[in-house]
Amino acid sequence: MRATLSRMAGVKPARYLTPGSKTGLAGIYTHESPRSALLFLYSTTLDKVKAAPEQSVYRQSVEAITKHRMAIVEAVKPEGYAEWQDRISKLVKEYPDHFTATAKTRRDGNASWSVEKNGTSFIILKRPNVVDDRYLEWDGELNEGSELEGVRSADERKDQALSATRTSLEEPVPFTVEPEPALTADQIEDIENKIGAGLIEEVIQVAEGEARLADVMIKAKVWESLEEKPVEGQWTYFERKA
């Protein structure tokens, strides 16, 4: 479905897909970092199905197909991936307070936190949407109301301590979290062909649904016996007998 370029003779530069561009499918746009998104979703699903008994068919089947697809994605690494990992590791060690389990929002609106899924640590980044300043009417300062006059009661003064405990959003040493290197168009196509479930953006949507479905299946305890036993012959279908 993607627009393709004609093959040129000789060596040609690597081609990258533009995030947010059209994919050829209505309502689906090119993902910014499909590799890390899939690894996170697959790890989330594997983490959730651990609540099911190890011998259950549901858990075994989900783990088998999820690990198979996860191995396909893990095998394809963008150029400079190892160096990027080293830089991120140094950044986490230098600013550990900004990569905790609780989201840390900075003054510029960027937020980062760390989560662990299936024994693997992931850094979640949240960037604010770019908005044209001409359409902004609010200056960003919180309106806490006018200052009260006169003597205030103890109940009215109990919130004053909160101002002293507020964490400053000022960054003593500003830093940016470098995104994972992008996969080339050929690498993405290789993943799509091996998984065989359409575009990688469609694969991501399926992985999101599988992660949500795991919660429903665990809650329903699908590995247990039926509450109402089927009557004899209920699952016997029409057969052509000799």
PDB file of C-alpha atoms in Angstrom:
ATOM      1  CA  MET A   1       0.000   0.000   0.000  1.00  0.00           C
ATOM      2  CA  ARG A   2       2.918   2.397   0.577  1.00  0.00           C
ATOM      3  CA  ALA A   3       4.244   4.525  -2.222  1.00  0.00           C
ATOM      4  CA  THR A   4       7.398   2.895  -3.590  1.00  0.00           C
ATOM      5  CA  LEU A   5      10.384   4.207  -5.497  1.00  0.00           C
ATOM      6  CA  SER A   6      11.692   2.631  -8.674  1.00  0.00           C
ATOM      7  CA  ARG A   7      14.898   0.649  -8.269  1.00  0.00           C
ATOM      8  CA  MET A   8      18.040   2.496  -9.326  1.00  0.00           C
ATOM      9  CA  ALA A   9      21.199   0.829 -10.558  1.00  0.00           C
ATOM     10  CA  GLY A  10      24.190   0.828  -8.251  1.00  0.00           C
ATOM     11  CA  VAL A  11      24.304   1.805  -4.596  1.00  0.00           C
ATOM     12  CA  LYS A  12      21.418   3.932  -3.392  1.00  0.00           C
ATOM     13  CA  PRO A  13      21.018   5.719  -0.054  1.00  0.00           C
ATOM     14  CA  ALA A  14      18.824   4.232   2.647  1.00  0.00           C
ATOM     15  CA  ARG A  15      15.216   5.363   2.441  1.00  0.00           C
ATOM     16  CA  TYR A  16      13.308   6.303   5.579  1.00  0.00           C
ATOM     17  CA  LEU A  17       9.573   6.715   6.063  1.00  0.00           C
ATOM     18  CA  THR A  18       8.340  10.084   7.277  1.00  0.00           C
ATOM     19  CA  PRO A  19       6.458   9.834  10.612  1.00  0.00           C
ATOM     20  CA  GLY A  20       2.888  11.024  10.297  1.00  0.00           C
ATOM     21  CA  SER A  21       2.781  10.580   6.529  1.00  0.00           C
ATOM     22  CA  LYS A  22      -0.013   8.692   4.794  1.00  0.00           C
ATOM     23  CA  THR A  23       0.278   4.922   4.512  1.00  0.00           C
ATOM     24  CA  GLY A  24      -2.402   4.369   1.893  1.00  0.00           C
ATOM     25  CA  LEU A  25      -4.909   3.146   4.491  1.00  0.00           C
ATOM     26  CA  ALA A  26      -7.571   5.559   5.687  1.00  0.00           C
ATOM     27  CA  GLY A  27      -6.944   6.839   9.212  1.00  0.00           C
ATOM     28  CA  ILE A  28      -3.577   5.081   9.584  1.00  0.00           C
ATOM     29  CA  TYR A  29      -0.414   7.160   9.457  1.00  0.00           C
ATOM     30  CA  THR A  30       3.263   6.222   9.546  1.00  0.00           C
ATOM     31  CA  HIS A  31       4.354   5.419  13.102  1.00  0.00           C
ATOM     32  CA  GLU A  32       7.237   7.351  14.628  1.00  0.00           C
ATOM     33  CA  SER A  33       8.981   4.407  16.320  1.00  0.00           C
ATOM     34  CA  PRO A  34       7.284   1.116  15.374  1.00  0.00           C
ATOM     35  CA  ARG A  35      10.052  -1.150  16.654  1.00  0.00           C
ATOM     36  CA  SER A  36      10.041   0.088  20.248  1.00  0.00           C
ATOM     37  CA  ALA A  37       6.228   0.285  20.229  1.00  0.00           C
ATOM     38  CA  LEU A  38       5.897  -3.371  19.230  1.00  0.00           C
ATOM     39  CA  LEU A  39       8.494  -4.559  21.735  1.00  0.00           C
ATOM     40  CA  PHE A  40       6.684  -2.685  24.511  1.00  0.00           C
ATOM     41  CA  LEU A  41       3.265  -4.057  23.542  1.00  0.00           C
ATOM     42  CA  TYR A  42       4.507  -7.632  23.180  1.00  0.00           C
ATOM     43  CA  SER A  43       6.298  -7.417  26.535  1.00  0.00           C
ATOM     44  CA  THR A  44       3.110  -6.040  28.094  1.00  0.00           C
ATOM     45  CA  THR A  45       1.059  -8.958  26.751  1.00  0.00           C
ATOM     46  CA  LEU A  46       3.599 -11.536  27.943  1.00  0.00           C
ATOM     47  CA  ASP A  47       3.608  -9.874  31.355  1.00  0.00           C
ATOM     48  CA  LYS A  48      -0.195 -10.017  31.597  1.00  0.00           C
ATOM     49  CA  VAL A  49      -0.657 -13.655  30.566  1.00  0.00           C
ATOM     50  CA  LYS A  50       1.599 -14.754  33.410  1.00  0.00           C
ATOM     51  CA  ALA A  51      -1.528 -14.483  35.560  1.00  0.00           C
ATOM     52  CA  ALA A  52      -2.927 -17.524  33.730  1.00  0.00           C
ATOM     53  CA  PRO A  53      -1.852 -21.057  34.694  1.00  0.00           C
ATOM     54  CA  GLU A  54       1.301 -22.112  32.885  1.00  0.00           C
ATOM     55  CA  GLN A  55      -0.339 -25.295  31.583  1.00  0.00           C
ATOM     56  CA  SER A  56      -3.378 -23.506  30.132  1.00  0.00           C
ATOM     57  CA  VAL A  57      -3.785 -23.613  26.357  1.00  0.00           C
ATOM     58  CA  TYR A  58      -4.585 -19.885  26.303  1.00  0.00           C
ATOM     59  CA  ARG A  59      -1.302 -18.864  27.906  1.00  0.00           C
ATOM     60  CA  GLN A  60       0.765 -21.287  25.841  1.00  0.00           C
ATOM     61  CA  SER A  61      -0.761 -20.162  22.546  1.00  0.00           C
ATOM     62  CA  VAL A  62      -0.460 -16.442  23.331  1.00  0.00           C
ATOM     63  CA  GLU A  63       3.133 -16.810  24.493  1.00  0.00           C
ATOM     64  CA  ALA A  64       4.066 -18.834  21.409  1.00  0.00           C
ATOM     65  CA  ILE A  65       2.781 -16.369  18.814  1.00  0.00           C
ATOM     66  CA  THR A  66       3.839 -13.282  20.790  1.00  0.00           C
ATOM     67  CA  LYS A  67       7.392 -14.527  21.334  1.00  0.00           C
ATOM     68  CA  HIS A  68       7.615 -15.493  17.661  1.00  0.00           C
ATOM     69  CA  ARG A  69       6.661 -12.008  16.493  1.00  0.00           C
ATOM     70  CA  MET A  70       8.797 -10.398  19.184  1.00  0.00           C
ATOM     71  CA  ALA A  71      11.848 -12.315  17.959  1.00  0.00           C
ATOM     72  CA  ILE A  72      11.231 -11.061  14.417  1.00  0.00           C
ATOM     73  CA  VAL A  73      11.140  -7.440  15.592  1.00  0.00           C
ATOM     74  CA  GLU A  74      14.140  -7.795  17.912  1.00  0.00           C
ATOM     75  CA  ALA A  75      16.262  -9.272  15.131  1.00  0.00           C
ATOM     76  CA  VAL A  76      15.951  -6.100  13.045  1.00  0.00           C
ATOM     77  CA  LYS A  77      17.982  -3.267  14.565  1.00  0.00           C
ATOM     78  CA  PRO A  78      18.475   0.217  13.146  1.00  0.00           C
ATOM     79  CA  GLU A  79      21.921   1.548  12.362  1.00  0.00           C
ATOM     80  CA  GLY A  80      23.634   2.990  15.438  1.00  0.00           C
ATOM     81  CA  TYR A  81      21.309   1.186  17.842  1.00  0.00           C
ATOM     82  CA  ALA A  82      24.080  -0.049  20.184  1.00  0.00           C
ATOM     83  CA  GLU A  83      25.618   3.430  20.447  1.00  0.00           C
ATOM     84  CA  TRP A  84      22.191   4.933  21.130  1.00  0.00           C
ATOM     85  CA  GLN A  85      21.617   2.429  23.941  1.00  0.00           C
ATOM     86  CA  ASP A  86      24.920   3.433  25.540  1.00  0.00           C
ATOM     87  CA  ARG A  87      23.996   7.127  25.424  1.00  0.00           C
ATOM     88  CA  ILE A  88      20.582   6.465  26.949  1.00  0.00           C
ATOM     89  CA  SER A  89      22.111   4.331  29.720  1.00  0.00           C
ATOM     90  CA  LYS A  90      24.502   7.149  30.625  1.00  0.00           C
ATOM     91  CA  LEU A  91      21.630   9.644  30.638  1.00  0.00           C
ATOM     92  CA  VAL A  92      19.547   7.460  32.977  1.00  0.00           C
ATOM     93  CA  LYS A  93      22.492   7.115  35.362  1.00  0.00           C
ATOM     94  CA  GLU A  94      23.121  10.866  35.293  1.00  0.00           C
ATOM     95  CA  TYR A  95      19.476  11.854  35.862  1.00  0.00           C
ATOM     96  CA  PRO A  96      17.915   8.915  37.753  1.00  0.00           C
ATOM     97  CA  ASP A  97      15.167  11.107  39.255  1.00  0.00           C
ATOM     98  CA  HIS A  98      13.730  11.726  35.793  1.00  0.00           C
ATOM     99  CA  PHE A  99      13.354   8.049  34.933  1.00  0.00           C
ATOM    100  CA  THR A 100      11.412   6.672  37.885  1.00  0.00           C
ATOM    101  CA  ALA A 101       8.121   4.784  37.838  1.00  0.00           C
ATOM    102  CA  THR A 102       6.297   8.108  38.339  1.00  0.00           C
ATOM    103  CA  ALA A 103       6.087  10.504  35.408  1.00  0.00           C
ATOM    104  CA  LYS A 104       8.335  13.531  35.732  1.00  0.00           C
ATOM    105  CA  THR A 105       7.068  16.561  33.822  1.00  0.00           C
ATOM    106  CA  ARG A 106       9.510  19.310  32.981  1.00  0.00           C
ATOM    107  CA  ARG A 107       8.878  22.971  32.373  1.00  0.00           C
ATOM    108  CA  ASP A 108       8.852  22.508  28.605  1.00  0.00           C
ATOM    109  CA  GLY A 109       6.001  19.987  28.903  1.00  0.00           C
ATOM    110  CA  ASN A 110       8.099  16.899  28.189  1.00  0.00           C
ATOM    111  CA  ALA A 111       7.578  13.964  30.534  1.00  0.00           C
ATOM    112  CA  SER A 112       9.561  10.771  31.016  1.00  0.00           C
ATOM    113  CA  TRP A 113       9.233   7.714  33.222  1.00  0.00           C
ATOM    114  CA  SER A 114      10.432   4.139  33.363  1.00  0.00           C
ATOM    115  CA  VAL A 115       8.377   0.943  33.403  1.00  0.00           C
ATOM    116  CA  GLU A 116       9.328  -2.720  33.487  1.00  0.00           C
ATOM    117  CA  LYS A 117       7.490  -5.273  31.360  1.00  0.00           C
ATOM    118  CA  ASN A 118       8.366  -8.957  31.204  1.00  0.00           C
ATOM    119  CA  GLY A 119      11.766  -8.293  32.761  1.00  0.00           C
ATOM    120  CA  THR A 120      12.657  -5.510  30.301  1.00  0.00           C
ATOM    121  CA  SER A 121      12.898  -1.825  31.223  1.00  0.00           C
ATOM    122  CA  PHE A 122      11.284   0.727  28.916  1.00  0.00           C
ATOM    123  CA  ILE A 123      11.576   4.510  28.977  1.00  0.00           C
ATOM    124  CA  ILE A 124       8.289   6.216  28.133  1.00  0.00           C
ATOM    125  CA  LEU A 125       8.505   9.686  26.618  1.00  0.00           C
ATOM    126  CA  LYS A 126       5.611  12.095  26.318  1.00  0.00           C
ATOM    127  CA  ARG A 127       6.104  15.199  24.235  1.00  0.00           C
ATOM    128  CA  PRO A 128       3.621  18.079  24.137  1.00  0.00           C
ATOM    129  CA  ASN A 129       1.825  18.793  20.901  1.00  0.00           C
ATOM    130  CA  VAL A 130       3.317  21.659  18.932  1.00  0.00           C
ATOM    131  CA  VAL A 131       0.795  24.499  18.982  1.00  0.00           C
ATOM    132  CA  ASP A 132       1.036  27.764  17.105  1.00  0.00           C
ATOM    133  CA  ASP A 133       1.662  30.512  19.672  1.00  0.00           C
ATOM    134  CA  ARG A 134      -0.710  32.794  17.805  1.00  0.00           C
ATOM    135  CA  TYR A 135      -3.621  30.657  18.961  1.00  0.00           C
ATOM    136  CA  LEU A 136      -2.598  30.616  22.618  1.00  0.00           C
ATOM    137  CA  GLU A 137      -4.529  32.915  24.909  1.00  0.00           C
ATOM    138  CA  TRP A 138      -3.421  31.521  28.267  1.00  0.00           C
ATOM    139  CA  ASP A 139       0.060  32.451  29.465  1.00  0.00           C
ATOM    140  CA  GLY A 140       0.544  29.138  31.269  1.00  0.00           C
ATOM    141  CA  GLU A 141       0.441  30.596  34.765  1.00  0.00           C
ATOM    142  CA  LEU A 142      -1.964  28.862  37.115  1.00  0.00           C
ATOM    143  CA  ASN A 143      -4.706  31.173  38.376  1.00  0.00           C
ATOM    144  CA  GLU A 144      -4.993  30.469  42.092  1.00  0.00           C
ATOM    145  CA  GLY A 145      -7.405  33.290  42.795  1.00  0.00           C
ATOM    146  CA  SER A 146      -6.905  36.639  44.471  1.00  0.00           C
ATOM    147  CA  GLU A 147      -5.015  36.976  47.750  1.00  0.00           C
ATOM    148  CA  LEU A 148      -7.308  36.949  50.765  1.00  0.00           C
ATOM    149  CA  GLU A 149      -7.184  39.949  53.088  1.00  0.00           C
ATOM    150  CA  GLY A 150      -7.216  39.977  56.857  1.00  0.00           C
ATOM    151  CA  VAL A 151      -6.423  37.247  59.358  1.00  0.00           C
ATOM    152  CA  ARG A 152      -7.032  33.729  58.083  1.00  0.00           C
ATOM    153  CA  SER A 153      -8.201  30.834  60.197  1.00  0.00           C
ATOM    154  CA  ALA A 154      -6.192  27.652  60.764  1.00  0.00           C
ATOM    155  CA  ASP A 155      -8.324  25.777  58.224  1.00  0.00           C
ATOM    156  CA  GLU A 156      -7.682  28.446  55.623  1.00  0.00           C
ATOM    157  CA  ARG A 157      -3.932  28.356  56.287  1.00  0.00           C
ATOM    158  CA  LYS A 158      -3.549  24.566  56.122  1.00  0.00           C
ATOM    159  CA  ASP A 159      -2.850  24.645  52.369  1.00  0.00           C
ATOM    160  CA  GLN A 160      -0.022  27.144  52.719  1.00  0.00           C
ATOM    161  CA  ALA A 161       2.417  24.325  53.439  1.00  0.00           C
ATOM    162  CA  LEU A 162       1.794  22.935  49.953  1.00  0.00           C
ATOM    163  CA  SER A 163       3.570  25.872  48.340  1.00  0.00           C
ATOM    164  CA  ALA A 164       6.744  24.949  50.194  1.00  0.00           C
ATOM    165  CA  THR A 165       6.575  21.306  49.076  1.00  0.00           C
ATOM    166  CA  ARG A 166       6.010  21.967  45.395  1.00  0.00           C
ATOM    167  CA  THR A 167       8.723  20.591  43.155  1.00  0.00           C
ATOM    168  CA  SER A 168      10.311  23.183  40.944  1.00  0.00           C
ATOM    169  CA  LEU A 169       9.877  22.550  37.232  1.00  0.00           C
ATOM    170  CA  GLU A 170      13.086  24.413  36.458  1.00  0.00           C
ATOM    171  CA  GLU A 171      15.798  22.188  35.041  1.00  0.00           C
ATOM    172  CA  PRO A 172      19.259  22.914  36.488  1.00  0.00           C
ATOM    173  CA  VAL A 173      20.811  21.080  33.517  1.00  0.00           C
ATOM    174  CA  PRO A 174      18.441  20.841  30.536  1.00  0.00           C
ATOM    175  CA  PHE A 175      18.625  17.579  28.620  1.00  0.00           C
ATOM    176  CA  THR A 176      16.738  15.885  25.849  1.00  0.00           C
ATOM    177  CA  VAL A 177      16.079  12.188  25.431  1.00  0.00           C
ATOM    178  CA  GLU A 178      17.260  11.095  22.028  1.00  0.00           C
ATOM    179  CA  PRO A 179      14.666   8.942  20.239  1.00  0.00           C
ATOM    180  CA  GLU A 180      15.553   5.476  19.038  1.00  0.00           C
ATOM    181  CA  PRO A 181      17.219   5.463  15.597  1.00  0.00           C
ATOM    182  CA  ALA A 182      14.706   4.974  12.827  1.00  0.00           C
ATOM    183  CA  LEU A 183      14.391   1.809  10.794  1.00  0.00           C
ATOM    184  CA  THR A 184      14.853   2.065   7.064  1.00  0.00           C
ATOM    185  CA  ALA A 185      11.938   1.405   4.742  1.00  0.00           C
ATOM    186  CA  ASP A 186      13.540  -1.892   3.728  1.00  0.00           C
ATOM    187  CA  GLN A 187      13.885  -3.003   7.362  1.00  0.00           C
ATOM    188  CA  ILE A 188      10.238  -2.192   8.040  1.00  0.00           C
ATOM    189  CA  GLU A 189       9.201  -4.066   4.913  1.00  0.00           C
ATOM    190  CA  ASP A 190      11.259  -7.052   6.065  1.00  0.00           C
ATOM    191  CA  ILE A 191       9.381  -7.118   9.396  1.00  0.00           C
ATOM    192  CA  GLU A 192       6.039  -6.772   7.629  1.00  0.00           C
ATOM    193  CA  ASN A 193       6.803  -9.667   5.290  1.00  0.00           C
ATOM    194  CA  LYS A 194       7.943 -11.985   8.084  1.00  0.00           C
ATOM    195  CA  ILE A 195       4.957 -11.260  10.343  1.00  0.00           C
ATOM    196  CA  GLY A 196       2.555 -11.310   7.410  1.00  0.00           C
ATOM    197  CA  ALA A 197      -0.179  -9.188   8.957  1.00  0.00           C
ATOM    198  CA  GLY A 198      -0.165  -6.095   6.761  1.00  0.00           C
ATOM    199  CA  LEU A 199       1.625  -2.818   7.386  1.00  0.00           C
ATOM    200  CA  ILE A 200       3.614  -2.457  10.578  1.00  0.00           C
ATOM    201  CA  GLU A 201       1.091   0.150  11.744  1.00  0.00           C
ATOM    202  CA  GLU A 202      -1.621  -2.502  11.413  1.00  0.00           C
ATOM    203  CA  VAL A 203       0.558  -4.926  13.365  1.00  0.00           C
ATOM    204  CA  ILE A 204       0.829  -2.316  16.126  1.00  0.00           C
ATOM    205  CA  GLN A 205      -2.951  -1.944  16.249  1.00  0.00           C
ATOM    206  CA  VAL A 206      -3.337  -5.716  16.530  1.00  0.00           C
ATOM    207  CA  ALA A 207      -0.731  -5.803  19.319  1.00  0.00           C
ATOM    208  CA  GLU A 208      -2.628  -3.085  21.187  1.00  0.00           C
ATOM    209  CA  GLY A 209      -5.819  -5.116  20.913  1.00  0.00           C
ATOM    210  CA  GLU A 210      -4.061  -8.268  22.096  1.00  0.00           C
ATOM    211  CA  ALA A 211      -2.735  -6.455  25.167  1.00  0.00           C
ATOM    212  CA  ARG A 212      -6.238  -5.212  26.031  1.00  0.00           C
ATOM    213  CA  LEU A 213      -7.771  -8.610  25.308  1.00  0.00           C
ATOM    214  CA  ALA A 214      -5.378 -10.256  27.774  1.00  0.00           C
ATOM    215  CA  ASP A 215      -7.025  -8.302  30.607  1.00  0.00           C
ATOM    216  CA  VAL A 216     -10.471  -9.533  29.543  1.00  0.00           C
ATOM    217  CA  MET A 217      -9.356 -13.149  29.195  1.00  0.00           C
ATOM    218  CA  ILE A 218      -7.592 -13.155  32.563  1.00  0.00           C
ATOM    219  CA  LYS A 219     -10.658 -11.650  34.235  1.00  0.00           C
ATOM    220  CA  ALA A 220     -12.910 -14.267  32.607  1.00  0.00           C
ATOM    221  CA  LYS A 221     -10.524 -17.111  33.571  1.00  0.00           C
ATOM    222  CA  VAL A 222     -10.942 -18.747  30.185  1.00  0.00           C
ATOM    223  CA  TRP A 223      -8.816 -21.716  31.228  1.00  0.00           C
ATOM    224  CA  GLU A 224     -11.442 -22.929  33.694  1.00  0.00           C
ATOM    225  CA  SER A 225     -14.189 -25.411  32.848  1.00  0.00           C
ATOM    226  CA  LEU A 226     -17.529 -24.163  31.536  1.00  0.00           C
ATOM    227  CA  GLU A 227     -20.083 -23.272  34.204  1.00  0.00           C
ATOM    228  CA  GLU A 228     -22.740 -25.073  32.187  1.00  0.00           C
ATOM    229  CA  LYS A 229     -21.558 -28.397  30.836  1.00  0.00           C
ATOM    230  CA  PRO A 230     -22.498 -29.045  27.174  1.00  0.00           C
ATOM    231  CA  VAL A 231     -25.123 -31.695  26.612  1.00  0.00           C
ATOM    232  CA  GLU A 232     -24.098 -34.902  24.938  1.00  0.00           C
ATOM    233  CA  GLY A 233     -23.797 -34.455  21.202  1.00  0.00           C
ATOM    234  CA  GLN A 234     -23.794 -30.629  21.333  1.00  0.00           C
ATOM    235  CA  TRP A 235     -20.391 -30.414  19.668  1.00  0.00           C
ATOM    236  CA  THR A 236     -21.015 -33.296  17.259  1.00  0.00           C
ATOM    237  CA  TYR A 237     -21.428 -31.797  13.820  1.00  0.00           C
ATOM    238  CA  PHE A 238     -23.050 -33.259  10.721  1.00  0.00           C
ATOM    239  CA  GLU A 239     -20.900 -35.965   9.265  1.00  0.00           C
ATOM    240  CA  ARG A 240     -21.130 -37.997   6.104  1.00  0.00           C
ATOM    241  CA  LYS A 241     -21.146 -41.553   7.293  1.00  0.00           C
ATOM    242  CA  ALA A 242     -20.134 -44.416   5.038  1.00  0.00           C
TER     243      ALA A 242
END
